[in-house]
Amino acid sequence: MDGMQQWPAEAIQVIMELKKEIEGLKKKISELENKLRQYENPHTPSSMQRFKNNINKGNPPGKRGAPQGHRGATRKKPEPDEIIHANTDVCPGCGQHPGESTAVETVTIEELPPPRKIKVIGYELHRYECPCCGLSFTTTHRDCPSQGRFGIGLLTQITMLRFHLRGVLRRIQDFLLYVNDFDLSAQGVNDVLFRVGCACKNEYRRLIQKVQTAQWRHIDETSSRVNGKNWWLWSFRTNNDDALVVIRDSRGGGVIDEVLDNDCQGGHVTDGWKAYWKLDNVQRCWAHLIRDVDSNKQVSGEGAVIASEIHQRFHLLKEFLDKDPPIVERRRMKEQ
């Protein structure tokens, strides 16, 4: 400021106005950064990172999908199940016999077989009275359901149409009629789904026990619309690849208490959602861990060191997996 006293008054005024403008812009930038963190922070899912700059990776900002250079998954050409010979004994030009063919051009296509019609099967379940112990029993067959008159294959197809393809009841009814010539009411479709759900209860309870007793479990949640309202689909996957999915109207810690039964041992791989803060042994998944350390590397020297170490370990892990090592080496690396 002492040197500025020799400057013209007009120049000093301009400089002071510029300094004031710079301070205002810094304040505005800080306010905008705070607002931006509501939409873009270390815990924002990758699919929701609209402002992420991917130009250096070959993608324009906000573009979804694999970056440039990603190994593709080109579909392999299948071997034919049947060879059809398209030969002829009539020349289209003169109508005479064309003689022997001089070359063969092979064209491979993939085609759907004709729709299958419903197959009606009768099971004769024999009743016995054992002469040795007096036990009375009726035989069973693995393909004959214990209840109802619809087979396991039909029950499976209706369930897949409803939950994998998200078909509504009347659309499933139409599909079965048009494709399989099977007339079933919408109420009948709903009864089938209810019966399948009842049959799955025991397996569902076993899955919960496997999740609770696992050494490690991966937990995540995502929104799911139920009757026009926002519910949450929670997934739990164990270190043995047992997978459990529950749908609840809450994203809070109560769902974790319900599934893990409060005294669950072992570790948990999660993102940074606050519902997981109550868990004792938590490991961040790689995607969220890297974003966490990157957001803190400018805060302190320690933050920069940790960020460098994590990136180095992640780079070594990617190099290791690119070599497609055998399962024994994978397990050894996982322990590390």
CSV table of N, CA and C in Angstrom, one decimal, residues 205-217 236 238 244 256-266 268:
chain,number,residue,atom,x,y,z
A,205,ARG,N,-36.0,-67.3,5.1
A,205,ARG,CA,-35.5,-67.4,6.5
A,205,ARG,C,-34.1,-67.9,6.5
A,206,ARG,N,-33.8,-69.0,5.7
A,206,ARG,CA,-32.4,-69.5,5.7
A,206,ARG,C,-31.4,-68.5,5.2
A,207,LEU,N,-31.8,-67.7,4.2
A,207,LEU,CA,-30.9,-66.6,3.7
A,207,LEU,C,-30.6,-65.6,4.7
A,208,ILE,N,-31.6,-65.2,5.5
A,208,ILE,CA,-31.4,-64.3,6.6
A,208,ILE,C,-30.4,-64.8,7.6
A,209,GLN,N,-30.5,-66.1,7.9
A,209,GLN,CA,-29.5,-66.7,8.8
A,209,GLN,C,-28.1,-66.7,8.3
A,210,LYS,N,-28.0,-67.0,6.9
A,210,LYS,CA,-26.7,-67.0,6.3
A,210,LYS,C,-26.1,-65.6,6.3
A,211,VAL,N,-26.9,-64.6,6.1
A,211,VAL,CA,-26.4,-63.2,6.2
A,211,VAL,C,-25.9,-62.8,7.6
A,212,GLN,N,-26.7,-63.3,8.6
A,212,GLN,CA,-26.3,-62.9,10.0
A,212,GLN,C,-25.1,-63.6,10.4
A,213,THR,N,-24.8,-64.8,9.9
A,213,THR,CA,-23.6,-65.6,10.4
A,213,THR,C,-22.4,-65.5,9.4
A,214,ALA,N,-22.5,-64.6,8.4
A,214,ALA,CA,-21.4,-64.5,7.4
A,214,ALA,C,-20.2,-63.9,8.1
A,215,GLN,N,-19.0,-64.1,7.5
A,215,GLN,CA,-17.8,-63.5,7.9
A,215,GLN,C,-17.8,-62.0,7.4
A,216,TRP,N,-18.2,-61.8,6.2
A,216,TRP,CA,-18.4,-60.5,5.6
A,216,TRP,C,-19.7,-60.4,4.9
A,217,ARG,N,-20.2,-59.2,4.8
A,217,ARG,CA,-21.5,-59.0,4.1
A,217,ARG,C,-21.4,-57.6,3.4
A,236,PHE,N,-28.2,-57.5,0.5
A,236,PHE,CA,-27.2,-58.0,1.4
A,236,PHE,C,-26.5,-59.2,0.7
A,238,THR,N,-23.2,-62.0,1.0
A,238,THR,CA,-22.2,-62.5,1.9
A,238,THR,C,-20.9,-62.8,1.2
A,244,LEU,N,-29.4,-61.7,-0.4
A,244,LEU,CA,-30.7,-61.4,0.2
A,244,LEU,C,-31.2,-60.0,-0.2
A,256,ILE,N,-31.5,-52.3,9.0
A,256,ILE,CA,-30.3,-53.0,9.4
A,256,ILE,C,-30.5,-53.8,10.7
A,257,ASP,N,-31.1,-53.2,11.6
A,257,ASP,CA,-31.4,-53.9,12.9
A,257,ASP,C,-32.3,-55.1,12.7
A,258,GLU,N,-33.3,-54.9,11.8
A,258,GLU,CA,-34.2,-56.0,11.5
A,258,GLU,C,-33.5,-57.2,10.8
A,259,VAL,N,-32.7,-56.9,9.8
A,259,VAL,CA,-32.1,-58.0,9.1
A,259,VAL,C,-30.9,-58.6,9.9
A,260,LEU,N,-30.1,-57.8,10.5
A,260,LEU,CA,-28.9,-58.3,11.1
A,260,LEU,C,-29.1,-58.6,12.6
A,261,ASP,N,-30.3,-58.3,13.1
A,261,ASP,CA,-30.7,-58.8,14.5
A,261,ASP,C,-29.7,-58.2,15.6
A,262,ASN,N,-29.2,-57.0,15.3
A,262,ASN,CA,-28.5,-56.2,16.3
A,262,ASN,C,-27.1,-56.8,16.8
A,263,ASP,N,-27.0,-58.1,17.0
A,263,ASP,CA,-25.8,-58.6,17.6
A,263,ASP,C,-25.0,-59.4,16.5
A,264,CYS,N,-25.1,-59.0,15.3
A,264,CYS,CA,-24.5,-59.7,14.1
A,264,CYS,C,-23.0,-59.4,14.2
A,265,GLN,N,-22.2,-60.5,14.1
A,265,GLN,CA,-20.7,-60.4,14.1
A,265,GLN,C,-20.2,-60.3,12.6
A,266,GLY,N,-18.9,-60.0,12.5
A,266,GLY,CA,-18.3,-60.0,11.2
A,266,GLY,C,-18.2,-58.6,10.7
A,268,HIS,N,-18.6,-55.5,7.5
A,268,HIS,CA,-19.6,-54.9,6.5
A,268,HIS,C,-18.9,-54.0,5.5
